[in-house]
Coordinates of N, CA and C in Angstrom, one line a residue:
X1 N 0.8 -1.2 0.0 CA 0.0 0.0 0.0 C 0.9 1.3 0.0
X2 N 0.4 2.4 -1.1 CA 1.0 3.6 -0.5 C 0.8 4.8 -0.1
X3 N 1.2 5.3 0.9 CA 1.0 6.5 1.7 C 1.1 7.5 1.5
X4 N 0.2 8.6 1.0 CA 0.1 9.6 0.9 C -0.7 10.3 1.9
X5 N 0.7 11.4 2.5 CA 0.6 12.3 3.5 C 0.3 13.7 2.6
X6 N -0.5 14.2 3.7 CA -0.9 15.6 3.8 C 0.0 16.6 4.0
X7 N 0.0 17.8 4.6 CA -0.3 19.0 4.9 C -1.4 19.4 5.0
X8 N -1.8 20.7 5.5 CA -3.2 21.0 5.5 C -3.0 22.4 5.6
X9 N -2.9 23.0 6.8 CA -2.6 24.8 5.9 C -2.0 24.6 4.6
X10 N -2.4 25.6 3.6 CA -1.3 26.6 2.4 C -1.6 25.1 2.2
X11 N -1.9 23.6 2.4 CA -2.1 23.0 1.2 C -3.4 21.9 0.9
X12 N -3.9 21.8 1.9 CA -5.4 21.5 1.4 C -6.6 22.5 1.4
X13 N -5.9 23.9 2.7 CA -6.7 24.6 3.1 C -6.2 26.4 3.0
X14 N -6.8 27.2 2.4 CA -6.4 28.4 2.7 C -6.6 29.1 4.1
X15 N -6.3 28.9 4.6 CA -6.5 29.9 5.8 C -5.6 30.8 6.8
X16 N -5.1 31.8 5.4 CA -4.2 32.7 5.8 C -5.4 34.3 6.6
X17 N -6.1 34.0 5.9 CA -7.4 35.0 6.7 C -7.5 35.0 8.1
X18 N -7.5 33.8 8.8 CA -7.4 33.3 10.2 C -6.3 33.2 10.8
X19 N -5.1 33.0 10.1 CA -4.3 33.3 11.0 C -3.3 34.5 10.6
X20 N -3.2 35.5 9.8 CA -3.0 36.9 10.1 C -3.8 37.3 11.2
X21 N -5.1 37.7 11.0 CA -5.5 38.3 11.9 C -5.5 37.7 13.1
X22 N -5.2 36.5 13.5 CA -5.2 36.1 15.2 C -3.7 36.5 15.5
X23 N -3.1 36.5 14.4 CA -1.4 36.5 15.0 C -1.2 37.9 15.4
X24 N -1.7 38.7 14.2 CA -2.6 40.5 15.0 C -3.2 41.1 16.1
X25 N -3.6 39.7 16.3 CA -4.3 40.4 17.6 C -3.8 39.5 18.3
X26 N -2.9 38.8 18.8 CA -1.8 38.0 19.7 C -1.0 39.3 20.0
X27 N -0.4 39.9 18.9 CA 0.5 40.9 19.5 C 0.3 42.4 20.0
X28 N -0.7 42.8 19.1 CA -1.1 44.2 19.5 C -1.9 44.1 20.8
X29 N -2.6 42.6 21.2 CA -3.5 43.2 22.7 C -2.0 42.5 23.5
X30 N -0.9 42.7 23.1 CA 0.4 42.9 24.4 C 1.1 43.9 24.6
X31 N 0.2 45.0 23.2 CA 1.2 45.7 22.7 C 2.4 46.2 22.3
X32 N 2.7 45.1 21.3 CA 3.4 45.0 20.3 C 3.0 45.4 18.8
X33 N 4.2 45.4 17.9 CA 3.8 45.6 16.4 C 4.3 44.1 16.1
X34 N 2.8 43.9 15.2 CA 2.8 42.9 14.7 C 3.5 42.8 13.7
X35 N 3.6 41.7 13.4 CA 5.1 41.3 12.2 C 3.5 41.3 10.8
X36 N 5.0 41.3 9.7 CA 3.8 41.6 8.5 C 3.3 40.2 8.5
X37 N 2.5 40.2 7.1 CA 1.7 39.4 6.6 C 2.9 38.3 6.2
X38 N 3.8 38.9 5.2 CA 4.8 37.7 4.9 C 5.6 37.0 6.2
X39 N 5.6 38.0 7.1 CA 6.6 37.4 7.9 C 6.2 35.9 8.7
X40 N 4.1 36.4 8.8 CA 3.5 35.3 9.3 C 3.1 34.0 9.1
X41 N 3.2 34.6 7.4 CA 3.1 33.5 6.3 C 4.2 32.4 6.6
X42 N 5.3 33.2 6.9 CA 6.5 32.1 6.8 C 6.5 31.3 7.7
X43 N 6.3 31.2 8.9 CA 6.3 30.1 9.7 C 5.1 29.3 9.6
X44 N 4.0 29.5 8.8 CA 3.3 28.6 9.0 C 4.0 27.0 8.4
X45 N 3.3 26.0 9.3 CA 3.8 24.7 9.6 C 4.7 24.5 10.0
X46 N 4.8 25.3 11.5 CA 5.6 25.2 12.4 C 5.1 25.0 14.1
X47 N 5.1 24.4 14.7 CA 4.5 24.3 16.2 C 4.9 25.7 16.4
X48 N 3.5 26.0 17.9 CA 3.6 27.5 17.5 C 5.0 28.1 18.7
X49 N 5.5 27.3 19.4 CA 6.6 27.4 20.1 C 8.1 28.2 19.3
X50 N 7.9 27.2 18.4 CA 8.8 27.5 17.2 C 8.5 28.6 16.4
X51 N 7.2 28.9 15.8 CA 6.6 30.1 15.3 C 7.4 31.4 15.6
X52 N 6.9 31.5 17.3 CA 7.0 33.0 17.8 C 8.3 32.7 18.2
X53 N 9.3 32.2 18.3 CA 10.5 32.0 18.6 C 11.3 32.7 17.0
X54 N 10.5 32.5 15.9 CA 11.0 33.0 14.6 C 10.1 34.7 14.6
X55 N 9.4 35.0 15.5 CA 8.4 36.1 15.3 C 9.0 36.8 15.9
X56 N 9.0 36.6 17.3 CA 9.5 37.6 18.2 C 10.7 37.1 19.0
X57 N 11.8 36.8 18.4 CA 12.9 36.3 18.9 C 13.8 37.4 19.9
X58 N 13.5 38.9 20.2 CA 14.0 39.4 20.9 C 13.1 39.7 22.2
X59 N 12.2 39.1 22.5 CA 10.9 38.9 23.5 C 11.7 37.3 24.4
X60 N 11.2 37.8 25.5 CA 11.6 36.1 26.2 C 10.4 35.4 26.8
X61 N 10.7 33.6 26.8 CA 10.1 32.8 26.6 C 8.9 32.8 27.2
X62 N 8.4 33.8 28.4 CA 7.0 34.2 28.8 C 6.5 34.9 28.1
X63 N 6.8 35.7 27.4 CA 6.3 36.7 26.2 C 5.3 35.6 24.8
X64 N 6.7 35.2 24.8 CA 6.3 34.2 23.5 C 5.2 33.1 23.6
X65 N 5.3 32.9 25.2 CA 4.4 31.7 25.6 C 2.9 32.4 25.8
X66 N 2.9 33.5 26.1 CA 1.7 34.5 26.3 C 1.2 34.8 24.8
X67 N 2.0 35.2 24.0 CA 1.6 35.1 22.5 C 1.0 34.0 22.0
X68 N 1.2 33.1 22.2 CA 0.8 31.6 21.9 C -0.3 31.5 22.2
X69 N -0.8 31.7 23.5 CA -1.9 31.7 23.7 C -3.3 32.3 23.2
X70 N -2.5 33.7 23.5 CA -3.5 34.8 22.9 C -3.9 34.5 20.9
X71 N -2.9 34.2 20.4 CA -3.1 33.7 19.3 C -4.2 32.5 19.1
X72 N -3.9 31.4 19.9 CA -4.6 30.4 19.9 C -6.2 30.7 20.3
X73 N -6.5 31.2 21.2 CA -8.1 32.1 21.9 C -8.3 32.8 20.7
X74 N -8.0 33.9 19.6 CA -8.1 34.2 19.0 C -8.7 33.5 17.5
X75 N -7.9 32.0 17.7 CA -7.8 31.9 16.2 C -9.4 31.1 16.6
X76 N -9.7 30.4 17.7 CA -10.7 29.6 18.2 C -12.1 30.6 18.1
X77 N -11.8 31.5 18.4 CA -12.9 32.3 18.0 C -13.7 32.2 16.4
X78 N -12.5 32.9 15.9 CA -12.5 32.9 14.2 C -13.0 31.7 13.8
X79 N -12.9 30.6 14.4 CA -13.4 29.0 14.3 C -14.8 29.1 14.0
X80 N -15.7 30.2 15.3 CA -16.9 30.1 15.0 C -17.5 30.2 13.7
X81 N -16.4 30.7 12.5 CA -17.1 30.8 11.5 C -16.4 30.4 10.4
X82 N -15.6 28.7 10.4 CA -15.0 28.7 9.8 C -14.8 28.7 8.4
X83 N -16.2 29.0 7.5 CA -16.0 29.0 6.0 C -15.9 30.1 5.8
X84 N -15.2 30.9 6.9 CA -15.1 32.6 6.3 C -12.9 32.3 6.7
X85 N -12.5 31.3 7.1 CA -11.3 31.6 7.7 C -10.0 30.0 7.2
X86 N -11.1 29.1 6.7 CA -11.1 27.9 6.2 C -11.6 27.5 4.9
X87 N -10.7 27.5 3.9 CA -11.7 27.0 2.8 C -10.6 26.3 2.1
X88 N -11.2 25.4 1.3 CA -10.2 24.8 0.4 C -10.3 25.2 -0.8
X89 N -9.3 24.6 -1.1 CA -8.1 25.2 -2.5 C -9.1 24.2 -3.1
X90 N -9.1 25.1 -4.8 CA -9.9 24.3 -6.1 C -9.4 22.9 -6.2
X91 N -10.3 21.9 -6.1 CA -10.8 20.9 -6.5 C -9.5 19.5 -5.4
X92 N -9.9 20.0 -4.1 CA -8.9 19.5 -2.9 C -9.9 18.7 -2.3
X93 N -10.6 18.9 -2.4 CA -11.7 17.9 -1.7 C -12.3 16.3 -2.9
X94 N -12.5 17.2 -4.4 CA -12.6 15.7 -5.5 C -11.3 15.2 -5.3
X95 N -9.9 16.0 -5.3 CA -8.6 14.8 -5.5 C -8.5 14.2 -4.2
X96 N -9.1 14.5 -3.2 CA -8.7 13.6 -2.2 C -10.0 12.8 -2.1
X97 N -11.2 12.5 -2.4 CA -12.3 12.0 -2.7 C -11.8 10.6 -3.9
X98 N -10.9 11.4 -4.6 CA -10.2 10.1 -5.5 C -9.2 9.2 -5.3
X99 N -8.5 9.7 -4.4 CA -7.4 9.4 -3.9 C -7.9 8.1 -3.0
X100 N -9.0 8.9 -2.2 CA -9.5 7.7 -1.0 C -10.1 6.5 -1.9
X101 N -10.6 6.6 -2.5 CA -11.4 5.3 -3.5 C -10.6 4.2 -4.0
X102 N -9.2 4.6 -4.0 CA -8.2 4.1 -4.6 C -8.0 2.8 -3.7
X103 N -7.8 1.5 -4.3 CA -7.2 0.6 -3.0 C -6.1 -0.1 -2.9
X104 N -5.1 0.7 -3.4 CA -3.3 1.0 -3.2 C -3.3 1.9 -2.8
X105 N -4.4 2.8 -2.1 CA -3.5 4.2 -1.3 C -4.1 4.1 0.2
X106 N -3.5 4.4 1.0 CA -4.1 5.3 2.1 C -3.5 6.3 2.6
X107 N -4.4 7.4 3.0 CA -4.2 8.7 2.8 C -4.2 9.0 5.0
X108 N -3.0 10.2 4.8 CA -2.5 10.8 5.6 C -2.7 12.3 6.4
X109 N -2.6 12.4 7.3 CA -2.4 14.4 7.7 C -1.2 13.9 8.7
X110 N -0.1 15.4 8.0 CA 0.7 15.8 8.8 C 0.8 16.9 8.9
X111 N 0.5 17.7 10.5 CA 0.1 18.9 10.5 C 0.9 19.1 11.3
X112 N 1.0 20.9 11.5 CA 0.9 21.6 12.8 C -0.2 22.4 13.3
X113 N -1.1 22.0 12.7 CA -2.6 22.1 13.4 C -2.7 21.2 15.0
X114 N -3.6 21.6 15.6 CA -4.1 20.6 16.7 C -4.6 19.6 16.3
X115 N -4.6 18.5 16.8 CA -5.4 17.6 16.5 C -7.4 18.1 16.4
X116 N -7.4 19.1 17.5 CA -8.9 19.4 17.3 C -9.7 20.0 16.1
X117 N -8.6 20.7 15.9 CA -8.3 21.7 14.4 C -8.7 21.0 13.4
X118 N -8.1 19.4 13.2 CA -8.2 18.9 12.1 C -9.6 17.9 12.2
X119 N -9.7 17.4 13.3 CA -11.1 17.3 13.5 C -12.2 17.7 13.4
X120 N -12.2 19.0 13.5 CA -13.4 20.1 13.0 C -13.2 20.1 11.4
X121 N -12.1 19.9 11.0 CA -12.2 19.9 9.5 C -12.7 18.9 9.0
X122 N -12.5 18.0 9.5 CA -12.3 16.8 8.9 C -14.3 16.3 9.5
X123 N -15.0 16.8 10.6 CA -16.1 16.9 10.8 C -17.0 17.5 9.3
X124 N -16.6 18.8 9.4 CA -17.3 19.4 8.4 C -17.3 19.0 6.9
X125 N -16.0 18.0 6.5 CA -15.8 17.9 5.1 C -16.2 16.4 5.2
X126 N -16.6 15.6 5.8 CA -16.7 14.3 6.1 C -15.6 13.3 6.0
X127 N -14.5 13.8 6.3 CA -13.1 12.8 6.1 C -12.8 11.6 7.0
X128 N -13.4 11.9 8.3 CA -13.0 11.0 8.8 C -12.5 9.3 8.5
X129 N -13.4 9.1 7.6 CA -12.9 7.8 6.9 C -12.3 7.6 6.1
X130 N -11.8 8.7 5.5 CA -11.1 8.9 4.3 C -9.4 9.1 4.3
X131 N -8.8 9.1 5.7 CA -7.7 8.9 6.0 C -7.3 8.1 7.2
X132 N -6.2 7.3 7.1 CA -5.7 6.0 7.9 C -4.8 6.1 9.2
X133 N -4.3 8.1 8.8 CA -3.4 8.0 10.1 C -3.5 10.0 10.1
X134 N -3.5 10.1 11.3 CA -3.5 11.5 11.6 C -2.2 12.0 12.6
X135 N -1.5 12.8 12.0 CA -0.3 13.4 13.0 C -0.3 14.9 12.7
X136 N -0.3 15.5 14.8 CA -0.3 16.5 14.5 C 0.5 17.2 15.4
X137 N 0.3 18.3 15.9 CA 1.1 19.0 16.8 C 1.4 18.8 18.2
X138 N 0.4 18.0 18.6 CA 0.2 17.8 20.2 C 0.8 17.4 20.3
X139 N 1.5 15.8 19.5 CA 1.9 14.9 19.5 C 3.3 14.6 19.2
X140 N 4.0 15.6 18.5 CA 5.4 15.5 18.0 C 6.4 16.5 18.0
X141 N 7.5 16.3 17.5 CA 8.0 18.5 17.7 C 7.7 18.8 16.6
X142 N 8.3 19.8 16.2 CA 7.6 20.5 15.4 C 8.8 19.9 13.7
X143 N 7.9 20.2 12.7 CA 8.3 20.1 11.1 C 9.8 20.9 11.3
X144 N 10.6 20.4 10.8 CA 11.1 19.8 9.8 C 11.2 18.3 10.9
X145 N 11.1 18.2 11.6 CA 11.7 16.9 12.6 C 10.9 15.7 12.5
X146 N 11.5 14.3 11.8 CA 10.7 14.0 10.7 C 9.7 12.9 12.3
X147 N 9.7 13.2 12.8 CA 8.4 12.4 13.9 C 7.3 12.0 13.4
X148 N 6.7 13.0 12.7 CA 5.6 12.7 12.2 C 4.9 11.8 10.7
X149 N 6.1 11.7 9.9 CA 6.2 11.0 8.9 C 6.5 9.5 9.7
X150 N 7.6 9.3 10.5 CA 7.9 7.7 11.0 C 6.6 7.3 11.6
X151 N 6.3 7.9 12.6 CA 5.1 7.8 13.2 C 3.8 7.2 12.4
X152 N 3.4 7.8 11.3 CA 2.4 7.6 10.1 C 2.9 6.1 9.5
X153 N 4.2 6.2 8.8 CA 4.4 5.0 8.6 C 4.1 3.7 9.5
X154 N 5.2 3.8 10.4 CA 4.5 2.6 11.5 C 3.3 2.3 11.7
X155 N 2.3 3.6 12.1 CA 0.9 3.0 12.1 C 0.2 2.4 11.2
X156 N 0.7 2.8 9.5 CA 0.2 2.2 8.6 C 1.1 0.8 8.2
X157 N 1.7 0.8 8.8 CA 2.7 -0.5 8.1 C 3.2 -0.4 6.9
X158 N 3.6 0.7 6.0 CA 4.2 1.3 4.9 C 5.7 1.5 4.9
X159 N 6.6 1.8 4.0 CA 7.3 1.9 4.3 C 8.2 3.4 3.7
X160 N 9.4 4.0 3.4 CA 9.7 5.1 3.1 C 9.7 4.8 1.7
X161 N 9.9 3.8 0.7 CA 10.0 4.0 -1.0 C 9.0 3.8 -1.3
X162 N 7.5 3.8 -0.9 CA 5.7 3.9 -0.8 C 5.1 4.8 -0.5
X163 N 5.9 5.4 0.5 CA 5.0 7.1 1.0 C 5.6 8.6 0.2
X164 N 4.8 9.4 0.1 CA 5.0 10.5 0.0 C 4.3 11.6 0.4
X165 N 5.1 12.7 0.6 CA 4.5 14.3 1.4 C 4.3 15.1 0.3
X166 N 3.1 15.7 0.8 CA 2.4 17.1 0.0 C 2.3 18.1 0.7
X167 N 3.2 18.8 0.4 CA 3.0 20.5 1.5 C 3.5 21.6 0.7
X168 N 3.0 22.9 1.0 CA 3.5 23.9 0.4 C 4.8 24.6 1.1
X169 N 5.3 23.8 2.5 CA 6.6 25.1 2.7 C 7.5 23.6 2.8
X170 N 8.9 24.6 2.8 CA 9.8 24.0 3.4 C 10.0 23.2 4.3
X171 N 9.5 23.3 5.4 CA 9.3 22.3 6.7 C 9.1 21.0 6.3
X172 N 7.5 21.2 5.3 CA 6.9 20.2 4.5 C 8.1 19.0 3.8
X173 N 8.5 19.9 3.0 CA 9.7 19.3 2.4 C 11.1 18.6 3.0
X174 N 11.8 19.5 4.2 CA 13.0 19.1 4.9 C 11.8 17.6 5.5
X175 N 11.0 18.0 6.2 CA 10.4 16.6 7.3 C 10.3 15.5 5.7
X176 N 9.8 15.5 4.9 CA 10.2 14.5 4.1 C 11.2 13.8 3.6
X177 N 12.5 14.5 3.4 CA 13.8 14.4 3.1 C 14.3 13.8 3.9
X178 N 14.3 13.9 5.7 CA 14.7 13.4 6.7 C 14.4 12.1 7.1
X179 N 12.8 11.8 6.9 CA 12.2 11.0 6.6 C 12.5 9.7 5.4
X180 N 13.4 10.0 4.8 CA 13.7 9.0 3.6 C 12.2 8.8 2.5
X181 N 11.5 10.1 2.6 CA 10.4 10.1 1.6 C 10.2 10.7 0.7
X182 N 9.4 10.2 -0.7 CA 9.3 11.5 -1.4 C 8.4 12.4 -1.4
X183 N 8.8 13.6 -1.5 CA 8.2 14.9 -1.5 C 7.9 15.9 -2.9
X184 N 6.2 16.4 -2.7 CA 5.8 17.0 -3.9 C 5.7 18.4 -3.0
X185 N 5.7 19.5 -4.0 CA 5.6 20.9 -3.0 C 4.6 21.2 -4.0
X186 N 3.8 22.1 -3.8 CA 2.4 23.1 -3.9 C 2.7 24.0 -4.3
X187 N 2.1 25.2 -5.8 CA 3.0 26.0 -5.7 C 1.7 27.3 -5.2
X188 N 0.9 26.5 -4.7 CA -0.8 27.5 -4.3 C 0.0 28.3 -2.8
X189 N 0.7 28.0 -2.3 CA 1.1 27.9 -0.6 C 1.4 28.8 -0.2
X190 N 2.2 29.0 1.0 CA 2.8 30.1 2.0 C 4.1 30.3 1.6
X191 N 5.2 29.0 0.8 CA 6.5 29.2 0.5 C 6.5 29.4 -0.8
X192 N 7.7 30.1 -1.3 CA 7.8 30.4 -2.6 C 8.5 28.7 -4.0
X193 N 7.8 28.7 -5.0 CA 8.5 27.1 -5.6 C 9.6 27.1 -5.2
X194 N 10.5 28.4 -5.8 CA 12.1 27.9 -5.4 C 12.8 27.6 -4.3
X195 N 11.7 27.6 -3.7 CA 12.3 27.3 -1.6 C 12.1 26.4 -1.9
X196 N 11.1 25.9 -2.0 CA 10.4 24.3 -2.1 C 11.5 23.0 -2.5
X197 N 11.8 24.1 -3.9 CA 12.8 23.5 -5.0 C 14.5 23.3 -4.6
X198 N 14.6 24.7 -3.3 CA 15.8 24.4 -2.9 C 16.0 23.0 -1.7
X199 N 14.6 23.0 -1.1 CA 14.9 22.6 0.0 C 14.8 20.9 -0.4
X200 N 14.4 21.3 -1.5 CA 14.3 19.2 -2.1 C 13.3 18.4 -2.4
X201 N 12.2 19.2 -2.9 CA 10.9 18.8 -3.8 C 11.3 18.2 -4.7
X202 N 11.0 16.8 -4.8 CA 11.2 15.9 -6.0 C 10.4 16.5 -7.0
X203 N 9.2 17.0 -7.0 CA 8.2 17.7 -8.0 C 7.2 18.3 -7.6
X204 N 6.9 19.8 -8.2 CA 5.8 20.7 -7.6 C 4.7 20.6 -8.8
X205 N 3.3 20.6 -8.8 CA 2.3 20.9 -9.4 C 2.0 22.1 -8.9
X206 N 1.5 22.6 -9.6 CA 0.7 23.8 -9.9 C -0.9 23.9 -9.8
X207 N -1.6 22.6 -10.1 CA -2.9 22.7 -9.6 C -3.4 21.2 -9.0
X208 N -4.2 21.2 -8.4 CA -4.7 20.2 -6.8 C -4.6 18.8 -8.3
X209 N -5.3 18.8 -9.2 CA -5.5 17.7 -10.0 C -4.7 17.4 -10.7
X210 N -3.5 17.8 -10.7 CA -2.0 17.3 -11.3 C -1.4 16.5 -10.0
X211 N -2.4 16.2 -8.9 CA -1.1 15.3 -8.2 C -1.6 13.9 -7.9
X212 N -2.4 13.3 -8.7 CA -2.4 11.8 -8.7 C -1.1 11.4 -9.5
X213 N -1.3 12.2 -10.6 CA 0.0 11.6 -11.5 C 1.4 11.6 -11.2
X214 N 1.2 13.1 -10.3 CA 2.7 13.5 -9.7 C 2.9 12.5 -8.5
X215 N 1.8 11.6 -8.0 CA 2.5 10.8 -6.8 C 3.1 9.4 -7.9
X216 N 2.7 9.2 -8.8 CA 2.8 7.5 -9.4 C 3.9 7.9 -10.3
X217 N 4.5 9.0 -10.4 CA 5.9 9.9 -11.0 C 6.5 9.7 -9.4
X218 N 6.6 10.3 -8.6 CA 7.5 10.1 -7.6 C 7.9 9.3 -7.3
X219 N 7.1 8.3 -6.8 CA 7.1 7.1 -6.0 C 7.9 6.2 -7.3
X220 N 7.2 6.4 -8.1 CA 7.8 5.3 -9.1 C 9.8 5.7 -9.7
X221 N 10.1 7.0 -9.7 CA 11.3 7.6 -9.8 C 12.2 7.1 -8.2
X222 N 11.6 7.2 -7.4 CA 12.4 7.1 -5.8 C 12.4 5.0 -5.7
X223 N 11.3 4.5 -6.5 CA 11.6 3.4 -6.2 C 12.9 2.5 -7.4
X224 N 12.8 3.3 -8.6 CA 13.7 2.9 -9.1 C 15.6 3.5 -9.0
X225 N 15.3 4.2 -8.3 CA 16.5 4.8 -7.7 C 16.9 4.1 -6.2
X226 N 16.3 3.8 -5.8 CA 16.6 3.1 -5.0 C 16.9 1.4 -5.5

C-alpha cells in the first residue's frame, strides 16, 4: 500500500485569513507591532513554540508563551465561523475524494494544526474515513523533525520508498527528506517554488488535479533509484 501524506494549511486549506489576523491580535493586545503578513506567512507549519520563537525572537520565553496563547483564543474564535477563515483550495476535496477510493492508497495528515483543528475539519468535510493515520502537533515536535512521517508509517505498516508528502513550505519538504520520503511541493502555498525546489521537492504541481499523477511519477522515480 501507498501513503500519501498531507499538509493542511497553504495545502489542502487556505487559511491565511485566520491566521494573520489572530497572530494580529496576539500581539497588538500585548502591545506590540505585529510582524507583517509575509513574515506570518513564513512560519506557518511550524508548532507554535517555534513560530513565535522565529516572530519575536527578541521577546523572552513568557512573552512568546503569552503570545501563543492569545493567538490560539483568537484563532478559536475565528473558528466560529469557519467557511469565512477555512476554505479549500480548487478541486482539494474531488482529488482527495479520489485518492481515498483508490485501494493501493491510504491517505494521511501531517500537521501543525491541533489535533482538534483537524477534526473540526475533517467533521465538516466528512473525512473521517477517508484517512488512515493522523499526525499533528500535540503529539510530536515541530516540522522539519521528521516524527511525524515515521510515526504515520508505523501506524500504517508502509514503508519510506511507498509514502510521499504534499505540502507547500519548506518544513513540509526538509520533514520528508529526513524521513527518507518522497516529496511533492504546492506551488498555491505560503513558501515560494524555489524554496520548495531548494529545499528538495522531488516535483511541484501547480494545480490540486496534477497530483495523482505526480504521486505515481514520484514514488515510481524514488523506487527505481533506490
Amino acid at each position: 500500500m501507498k501513503l500519501i501524506v498531507f499538509d493542511c494549511d497553504g495545502t489542502i486549506v487556505d487559511s491565511q485569513a485566520g491566521i494573520v489576523l489572530s497572530m494580529d491580535h496576539a500581539f497588538s493586545s500585548l502591545g506590540l507591532v505585529a510582524p507583517s503578513r509575509a513574515a506570518t506567512l513564513s512560519v506557518v507549519g511550524l508548532s507554535l513554540p517555534e513560530a513565535f520563537a522565529a516572530l519575536a525572537p527578541d521577546h523572552d520565553r513568557a512573552t512568546r508563551t503569552e503570545l501563543a496563547e492569545r493567538y490560539k483564543s483568537a484563532f478559536r474564535d475565528l473558528k466560529h465561523d469557519p467557511s469565512e477563515t477555512e476554505i479549500l483550495f480548487p478541486l482539494a476535496k474531488e482529488t482527495i475524494a479520489h485518492l481515498a477510493l483508490r485501494d493501493d492508497h491510504l491517505l494521511g495528515i501531517a500537521t501543525g494544526k491541533s489535533r482538534r483543528g483537524v477534526d473540526r475539519l475533517f467533521s465538516r468535510e466528512g473525512w473521517h474515513e477517508s484517512f488512515s493515520t493522523i499526525q499533528t502537533a500535540d503529539d510530536h515536535p515541530s516540522k522539519p523533525h521528521p516524527s511525524m512521517l515515521l510515526r504515520a508509517m508505523t501506524e500504517t505498516g508502509t514503508t519510506p520508498d511507498l509514502t510521499v508528502m504534499i505540502g507547500d513550505t519548506t518544513y513540509d519538504i526538509e520533514m520528508a527528506r529526513a524521513a527518507g520520503v518522497a516529496a511533492i511541493g504546492v506551488a498555491w502555498g505560503y513558501h515560494e517554488v524555489a524554496m520548495l525546489t531548494e529545499a528538495g521537492a522531488h516535483e511541484i504541481i501547480e494545480r490540486f488535479e496534477d497530483l495523482p499523477a505526480a504521486i505515481e511519477h514520484v514514488l515510481a522515480t524514488e523506487s527505481c533509484e533506490a
